[in-house]
PDB file of C-alpha atoms in Angstrom:
ATOM      1  CA  MET A   1      20.097 -31.110  -1.280  1.00 56.00           C
ATOM      2  CA  GLY A   2      16.430 -29.903  -1.557  1.00 72.00           C
ATOM      3  CA  TYR A   3      14.830 -27.149   0.669  1.00 78.00           C
ATOM      4  CA  THR A   4      11.461 -27.673   2.159  1.00 82.00           C
ATOM      5  CA  LEU A   5       9.463 -24.443   2.555  1.00 84.00           C
ATOM      6  CA  ALA A   6       8.035 -24.095   6.115  1.00 84.00           C
ATOM      7  CA  PHE A   7       5.842 -20.902   6.129  1.00 87.00           C
ATOM      8  CA  GLY A   8       4.020 -22.396   9.135  1.00 88.00           C
ATOM      9  CA  ASP A   9       7.161 -21.623  11.341  1.00 87.00           C
ATOM     10  CA  LEU A  10       6.311 -17.951  10.886  1.00 90.00           C
ATOM     11  CA  LEU A  11       2.929 -18.216  12.443  1.00 91.00           C
ATOM     12  CA  PRO A  12       4.083 -17.995  16.032  1.00 92.00           C
ATOM     13  CA  TYR A  13       5.648 -14.708  15.159  1.00 93.00           C
ATOM     14  CA  TRP A  14       2.691 -13.090  13.365  1.00 94.00           C
ATOM     15  CA  ASP A  15       2.379 -10.354  16.138  1.00 95.00           C
ATOM     16  CA  VAL A  16       5.907  -9.368  15.629  1.00 95.00           C
ATOM     17  CA  LEU A  17       5.453  -8.957  11.902  1.00 95.00           C
ATOM     18  CA  LEU A  18       2.267  -6.981  12.550  1.00 96.00           C
ATOM     19  CA  HIS A  19       3.859  -4.676  15.034  1.00 96.00           C
ATOM     20  CA  GLY A  20       6.773  -4.037  12.389  1.00 96.00           C
ATOM     21  CA  LEU A  21       4.233  -3.385   9.794  1.00 96.00           C
ATOM     22  CA  ILE A  22       2.183  -0.955  11.838  1.00 97.00           C
ATOM     23  CA  PHE A  23       5.462   0.839  12.986  1.00 97.00           C
ATOM     24  CA  THR A  24       6.553   1.345   9.382  1.00 97.00           C
ATOM     25  CA  ILE A  25       3.316   2.750   8.400  1.00 97.00           C
ATOM     26  CA  VAL A  26       3.131   5.077  11.295  1.00 97.00           C
ATOM     27  CA  LEU A  27       6.834   6.033  10.632  1.00 96.00           C
ATOM     28  CA  THR A  28       6.070   6.666   7.108  1.00 97.00           C
ATOM     29  CA  ALA A  29       2.913   8.715   7.694  1.00 97.00           C
ATOM     30  CA  VAL A  30       4.258  11.029  10.401  1.00 97.00           C
ATOM     31  CA  SER A  31       7.624  11.641   8.636  1.00 97.00           C
ATOM     32  CA  THR A  32       5.789  12.221   5.323  1.00 97.00           C
ATOM     33  CA  VAL A  33       3.631  14.946   6.854  1.00 97.00           C
ATOM     34  CA  ALA A  34       6.626  16.520   8.742  1.00 97.00           C
ATOM     35  CA  GLY A  35       8.955  16.166   5.917  1.00 97.00           C
ATOM     36  CA  VAL A  36       6.611  17.839   3.416  1.00 97.00           C
ATOM     37  CA  ALA A  37       5.897  20.683   5.820  1.00 97.00           C
ATOM     38  CA  LEU A  38       9.711  21.129   6.244  1.00 97.00           C
ATOM     39  CA  GLY A  39      10.150  21.127   2.520  1.00 97.00           C
ATOM     40  CA  THR A  40       7.332  23.647   1.987  1.00 96.00           C
ATOM     41  CA  ALA A  41       9.027  26.022   4.294  1.00 96.00           C
ATOM     42  CA  GLY A  42      12.501  25.355   2.864  1.00 96.00           C
ATOM     43  CA  ALA A  43      11.282  25.950  -0.615  1.00 95.00           C
ATOM     44  CA  SER A  44       9.311  29.040   0.282  1.00 93.00           C
ATOM     45  CA  ALA A  45      12.294  30.512   2.144  1.00 93.00           C
ATOM     46  CA  ARG A  46      14.580  29.878  -0.972  1.00 92.00           C
ATOM     47  CA  ALA A  47      12.103  31.343  -3.354  1.00 88.00           C
ATOM     48  CA  PHE A  48      10.797  34.323  -1.291  1.00 87.00           C
ATOM     49  CA  GLY A  49      12.934  34.794   1.699  1.00 87.00           C
ATOM     50  CA  PRO A  50      16.208  36.804   2.203  1.00 91.00           C
ATOM     51  CA  ALA A  51      19.502  35.783   0.826  1.00 93.00           C
ATOM     52  CA  TRP A  52      20.786  34.290   3.901  1.00 94.00           C
ATOM     53  CA  ALA A  53      17.821  31.928   4.285  1.00 94.00           C
ATOM     54  CA  ASP A  54      18.366  30.839   0.622  1.00 94.00           C
ATOM     55  CA  TRP A  55      22.027  30.124   1.552  1.00 96.00           C
ATOM     56  CA  LEU A  56      21.124  28.335   4.783  1.00 97.00           C
ATOM     57  CA  VAL A  57      18.414  26.036   3.349  1.00 97.00           C
ATOM     58  CA  GLY A  58      20.633  25.395   0.242  1.00 96.00           C
ATOM     59  CA  ALA A  59      23.520  24.131   2.522  1.00 97.00           C
ATOM     60  CA  TYR A  60      21.015  21.784   4.270  1.00 97.00           C
ATOM     61  CA  VAL A  61      19.591  20.511   1.124  1.00 97.00           C
ATOM     62  CA  GLU A  62      23.238  19.805  -0.410  1.00 97.00           C
ATOM     63  CA  ILE A  63      24.355  18.056   2.759  1.00 97.00           C
ATOM     64  CA  ILE A  64      21.493  15.842   3.039  1.00 97.00           C
ATOM     65  CA  ARG A  65      21.235  15.059  -0.723  1.00 96.00           C
ATOM     66  CA  ASN A  66      24.898  14.284  -0.905  1.00 97.00           C
ATOM     67  CA  THR A  67      25.353  11.912   2.151  1.00 97.00           C
ATOM     68  CA  PRO A  68      23.854   8.417   2.577  1.00 96.00           C
ATOM     69  CA  PHE A  69      20.657   8.159   4.711  1.00 96.00           C
ATOM     70  CA  ILE A  70      22.191   5.510   6.893  1.00 96.00           C
ATOM     71  CA  VAL A  71      25.127   7.937   7.872  1.00 97.00           C
ATOM     72  CA  GLN A  72      22.543  10.649   8.678  1.00 97.00           C
ATOM     73  CA  LEU A  73      20.669   8.144  10.823  1.00 97.00           C
ATOM     74  CA  PHE A  74      23.709   7.041  12.605  1.00 97.00           C
ATOM     75  CA  PHE A  75      24.806  10.836  13.219  1.00 97.00           C
ATOM     76  CA  ILE A  76      21.514  11.469  14.733  1.00 97.00           C
ATOM     77  CA  PHE A  77      21.375   8.275  16.989  1.00 97.00           C
ATOM     78  CA  PHE A  78      25.076   7.783  17.815  1.00 96.00           C
ATOM     79  CA  GLY A  79      26.580  10.997  17.157  1.00 96.00           C
ATOM     80  CA  LEU A  80      24.358  13.697  18.801  1.00 95.00           C
ATOM     81  CA  PRO A  81      24.544  11.974  22.309  1.00 94.00           C
ATOM     82  CA  ALA A  82      28.062  13.290  22.345  1.00 92.00           C
ATOM     83  CA  ALA A  83      26.622  16.734  22.137  1.00 92.00           C
ATOM     84  CA  GLY A  84      24.268  15.949  25.052  1.00 94.00           C
ATOM     85  CA  ILE A  85      21.185  15.171  22.781  1.00 94.00           C
ATOM     86  CA  LYS A  86      20.103  11.488  23.356  1.00 95.00           C
ATOM     87  CA  LEU A  87      17.161  10.230  21.377  1.00 96.00           C
ATOM     88  CA  SER A  88      15.414   6.926  21.542  1.00 96.00           C
ATOM     89  CA  GLU A  89      15.489   4.553  18.499  1.00 96.00           C
ATOM     90  CA  THR A  90      11.966   5.618  17.516  1.00 96.00           C
ATOM     91  CA  ALA A  91      12.557   9.468  17.890  1.00 97.00           C
ATOM     92  CA  ALA A  92      15.851   9.099  15.870  1.00 97.00           C
ATOM     93  CA  ALA A  93      14.178   7.244  13.060  1.00 97.00           C
ATOM     94  CA  PHE A  94      11.358   9.690  12.922  1.00 97.00           C
ATOM     95  CA  LEU A  95      13.762  12.615  12.941  1.00 97.00           C
ATOM     96  CA  ALA A  96      16.104  11.195  10.394  1.00 97.00           C
ATOM     97  CA  MET A  97      13.250  10.480   7.829  1.00 97.00           C
ATOM     98  CA  THR A  98      11.852  13.829   8.321  1.00 97.00           C
ATOM     99  CA  ILE A  99      15.036  15.610   7.760  1.00 97.00           C
ATOM    100  CA  ASN A 100      15.835  13.442   4.694  1.00 97.00           C
ATOM    101  CA  LEU A 101      12.599  13.774   3.076  1.00 97.00           C
ATOM    102  CA  GLY A 102      12.453  17.584   3.883  1.00 97.00           C
ATOM    103  CA  ALA A 103      15.622  18.097   1.870  1.00 97.00           C
ATOM    104  CA  TYR A 104      14.434  16.309  -1.167  1.00 97.00           C
ATOM    105  CA  SER A 105      10.902  17.872  -1.070  1.00 97.00           C
ATOM    106  CA  THR A 106      12.420  21.382  -0.536  1.00 97.00           C
ATOM    107  CA  GLU A 107      13.867  21.143  -4.045  1.00 96.00           C
ATOM    108  CA  ILE A 108      10.944  19.398  -5.604  1.00 96.00           C
ATOM    109  CA  ILE A 109       8.451  22.024  -4.244  1.00 96.00           C
ATOM    110  CA  ARG A 110      10.933  24.911  -5.218  1.00 94.00           C
ATOM    111  CA  ALA A 111      10.786  23.622  -8.941  1.00 94.00           C
ATOM    112  CA  GLY A 112       7.111  23.810  -8.757  1.00 94.00           C
ATOM    113  CA  ILE A 113       7.168  27.340  -7.194  1.00 93.00           C
ATOM    114  CA  GLN A 114       9.490  28.426 -10.037  1.00 91.00           C
ATOM    115  CA  ALA A 115       7.154  27.040 -12.547  1.00 90.00           C
ATOM    116  CA  VAL A 116       4.291  29.280 -11.489  1.00 89.00           C
ATOM    117  CA  PRO A 117       3.897  32.037 -13.998  1.00 87.00           C
ATOM    118  CA  LYS A 118       5.186  35.454 -12.861  1.00 86.00           C
ATOM    119  CA  GLY A 119       2.188  37.078 -14.042  1.00 87.00           C
ATOM    120  CA  HIS A 120       0.070  35.275 -11.415  1.00 84.00           C
ATOM    121  CA  ILE A 121       2.420  36.584  -8.649  1.00 82.00           C
ATOM    122  CA  GLU A 122       2.327  40.140 -10.180  1.00 80.00           C
ATOM    123  CA  ALA A 123      -1.439  40.010 -10.213  1.00 85.00           C
ATOM    124  CA  GLY A 124      -1.406  39.331  -6.555  1.00 80.00           C
ATOM    125  CA  GLU A 125       0.798  42.157  -5.899  1.00 77.00           C
ATOM    126  CA  SER A 126      -1.437  44.500  -7.860  1.00 80.00           C
ATOM    127  CA  LEU A 127      -4.220  43.406  -5.404  1.00 81.00           C
ATOM    128  CA  ALA A 128      -2.137  44.500  -2.651  1.00 76.00           C
ATOM    129  CA  MET A 129      -1.757  41.090  -1.228  1.00 80.00           C
ATOM    130  CA  SER A 130       1.177  40.364   1.159  1.00 78.00           C
ATOM    131  CA  ARG A 131       3.875  38.056   0.371  1.00 78.00           C
ATOM    132  CA  MET A 132       2.559  35.397   2.573  1.00 81.00           C
ATOM    133  CA  GLN A 133      -0.851  35.639   1.136  1.00 84.00           C
ATOM    134  CA  ILE A 134       0.558  35.426  -2.329  1.00 83.00           C
ATOM    135  CA  LEU A 135       2.495  32.315  -1.380  1.00 84.00           C
ATOM    136  CA  ARG A 136      -0.472  30.835   0.346  1.00 83.00           C
ATOM    137  CA  TYR A 137      -3.245  31.513  -2.009  1.00 82.00           C
ATOM    138  CA  VAL A 138      -1.642  32.121  -5.427  1.00 85.00           C
ATOM    139  CA  VAL A 139       1.760  30.033  -5.470  1.00 88.00           C
ATOM    140  CA  LEU A 140       1.638  26.863  -3.388  1.00 89.00           C
ATOM    141  CA  LYS A 141      -1.513  25.301  -4.968  1.00 87.00           C
ATOM    142  CA  GLN A 142      -0.215  25.662  -8.449  1.00 90.00           C
ATOM    143  CA  ALA A 143       3.240  24.562  -7.435  1.00 92.00           C
ATOM    144  CA  PHE A 144       1.921  21.356  -5.623  1.00 94.00           C
ATOM    145  CA  GLN A 145      -0.206  20.640  -8.606  1.00 92.00           C
ATOM    146  CA  LYS A 146       2.850  20.684 -10.833  1.00 93.00           C
ATOM    147  CA  ILE A 147       5.141  18.650  -8.680  1.00 95.00           C
ATOM    148  CA  TYR A 148       2.794  16.257  -7.114  1.00 95.00           C
ATOM    149  CA  PRO A 149       3.727  13.057  -9.058  1.00 95.00           C
ATOM    150  CA  ALA A 150       7.453  13.685  -8.375  1.00 96.00           C
ATOM    151  CA  LEU A 151       6.685  14.242  -4.547  1.00 96.00           C
ATOM    152  CA  SER A 152       4.555  11.118  -4.377  1.00 96.00           C
ATOM    153  CA  SER A 153       7.301   9.043  -5.970  1.00 96.00           C
ATOM    154  CA  GLN A 154       9.771  10.598  -3.380  1.00 96.00           C
ATOM    155  CA  ILE A 155       7.514   9.668  -0.468  1.00 97.00           C
ATOM    156  CA  ILE A 156       7.341   6.007  -1.613  1.00 96.00           C
ATOM    157  CA  ILE A 157      11.220   5.989  -1.989  1.00 96.00           C
ATOM    158  CA  VAL A 158      11.490   7.262   1.572  1.00 95.00           C
ATOM    159  CA  MET A 159       9.078   4.653   2.737  1.00 96.00           C
ATOM    160  CA  LEU A 160      11.115   1.882   1.230  1.00 95.00           C
ATOM    161  CA  GLY A 161      14.346   3.369   2.664  1.00 94.00           C
ATOM    162  CA  SER A 162      12.862   3.200   6.149  1.00 95.00           C
ATOM    163  CA  ALA A 163      14.132  -0.343   6.331  1.00 95.00           C
ATOM    164  CA  VAL A 164      17.576   1.218   7.240  1.00 96.00           C
ATOM    165  CA  VAL A 165      16.217   2.231  10.700  1.00 97.00           C
ATOM    166  CA  SER A 166      16.304  -1.428  11.755  1.00 96.00           C
ATOM    167  CA  GLN A 167      20.012  -0.654  12.053  1.00 96.00           C
ATOM    168  CA  ILE A 168      19.534   1.246  15.289  1.00 96.00           C
ATOM    169  CA  SER A 169      16.930  -1.352  16.543  1.00 93.00           C
ATOM    170  CA  ALA A 170      13.912   0.712  15.622  1.00 94.00           C
ATOM    171  CA  GLU A 171      11.229  -1.959  15.562  1.00 93.00           C
ATOM    172  CA  ASP A 172      10.066  -1.667  11.883  1.00 96.00           C
ATOM    173  CA  LEU A 173       9.220  -4.308   9.384  1.00 96.00           C
ATOM    174  CA  THR A 174      12.933  -5.209   8.534  1.00 96.00           C
ATOM    175  CA  TYR A 175      13.790  -5.353  12.239  1.00 96.00           C
ATOM    176  CA  ALA A 176      10.775  -7.740  12.762  1.00 96.00           C
ATOM    177  CA  ALA A 177      12.214  -9.964   9.913  1.00 96.00           C
ATOM    178  CA  ASN A 178      15.840  -9.834  11.273  1.00 96.00           C
ATOM    179  CA  TYR A 179      14.252 -10.773  14.682  1.00 95.00           C
ATOM    180  CA  ILE A 180      12.165 -13.813  13.479  1.00 95.00           C
ATOM    181  CA  GLN A 181      14.973 -15.207  11.186  1.00 94.00           C
ATOM    182  CA  SER A 182      17.287 -15.105  14.299  1.00 93.00           C
ATOM    183  CA  ARG A 183      14.821 -17.301  16.066  1.00 92.00           C
ATOM    184  CA  ASN A 184      13.593 -19.872  13.628  1.00 90.00           C
ATOM    185  CA  PHE A 185      16.431 -19.673  10.969  1.00 90.00           C
ATOM    186  CA  ARG A 186      13.871 -19.663   8.043  1.00 90.00           C
ATOM    187  CA  ALA A 187      15.469 -16.645   6.306  1.00 92.00           C
ATOM    188  CA  PHE A 188      13.885 -17.560   2.899  1.00 93.00           C
ATOM    189  CA  GLU A 189      10.407 -17.544   4.074  1.00 93.00           C
ATOM    190  CA  VAL A 190      10.814 -14.662   6.457  1.00 95.00           C
ATOM    191  CA  TYR A 191      12.334 -12.248   3.813  1.00 95.00           C
ATOM    192  CA  LEU A 192       9.988 -13.487   1.065  1.00 95.00           C
ATOM    193  CA  VAL A 193       6.894 -12.455   3.127  1.00 95.00           C
ATOM    194  CA  VAL A 194       8.543  -9.152   4.167  1.00 96.00           C
ATOM    195  CA  THR A 195       9.418  -8.510   0.609  1.00 96.00           C
ATOM    196  CA  LEU A 196       5.687  -8.966  -0.400  1.00 97.00           C
ATOM    197  CA  LEU A 197       4.663  -6.812   2.537  1.00 97.00           C
ATOM    198  CA  TYR A 198       6.868  -3.982   1.305  1.00 97.00           C
ATOM    199  CA  LEU A 199       5.481  -4.400  -2.124  1.00 97.00           C
ATOM    200  CA  LEU A 200       1.878  -4.206  -0.719  1.00 97.00           C
ATOM    201  CA  LEU A 201       2.827  -1.086   1.185  1.00 96.00           C
ATOM    202  CA  ALA A 202       4.428   0.530  -1.840  1.00 97.00           C
ATOM    203  CA  ILE A 203       1.353  -0.291  -4.079  1.00 97.00           C
ATOM    204  CA  SER A 204      -1.144   0.818  -1.358  1.00 97.00           C
ATOM    205  CA  LEU A 205       0.650   3.997  -0.629  1.00 96.00           C
ATOM    206  CA  ARG A 206       0.773   4.934  -4.367  1.00 96.00           C
ATOM    207  CA  ALA A 207      -2.977   4.230  -4.655  1.00 97.00           C
ATOM    208  CA  ILE A 208      -3.674   6.519  -1.557  1.00 96.00           C
ATOM    209  CA  LEU A 209      -1.332   9.275  -2.799  1.00 96.00           C
ATOM    210  CA  ARG A 210      -3.033   9.113  -6.143  1.00 95.00           C
ATOM    211  CA  GLY A 211      -6.453   9.444  -4.517  1.00 95.00           C
ATOM    212  CA  ILE A 212      -5.336  12.386  -2.509  1.00 94.00           C
ATOM    213  CA  GLY A 213      -3.879  13.940  -5.754  1.00 93.00           C
ATOM    214  CA  ARG A 214      -7.410  13.422  -7.556  1.00 92.00           C
ATOM    215  CA  TRP A 215      -9.186  15.095  -4.641  1.00 92.00           C
ATOM    216  CA  ALA A 216      -6.782  18.001  -4.195  1.00 88.00           C
ATOM    217  CA  PHE A 217      -6.294  18.685  -7.698  1.00 86.00           C
ATOM    218  CA  PRO A 218      -9.484  17.632  -9.558  1.00 84.00           C
ATOM    219  CA  LYS A 219      -8.430  19.350 -12.711  1.00 68.00           C
ATOM    220  CA  ALA A 220      -4.887  17.897 -12.837  1.00 48.00           C
TER     221      ALA A 220
END
């Protein structure tokens, strides 16, 4: 039996798709900034902090990297209320993505810090620079320049993984697709369009990150 495509059946729901698309973009942007900031702090603590900070951040990284993102999301949304911490779907999605990206970016950035020549750090020390000044002016820019491609790839992976937040009814692009499909039963058309939208998002995000890299590291 043949199947007749009917993309016109999606038109009444264009605003739902647009809302989901915008939500996914905002979710990715905010969690990227927060996650990279968290990763920078974690990597700095592991590289220059006391032993207890290295151990604490290392434990956080291992827990996140060795558990599924959906389990982390469910723990934050369904588990934390048992401890008296109740978050909205949106807040839980932002928090889960930030914590997840933070763990992965910690290790990526730490690798960049470890790749900075020790002579550069020693030169900063010879100039009587404080540890924070060395980290800020000597280490981090070189570290980010070295690991920027890997960090960019991880950000795109996290963006694509954001589809999981639809499982707690956060109104992202996948949630919009599920909602529309449940109303018009045009699963093929809906998920084809959403697949193309995710592809467009990934390509656009990669281009934006590449442009930021060229601006921040012109000699890279």
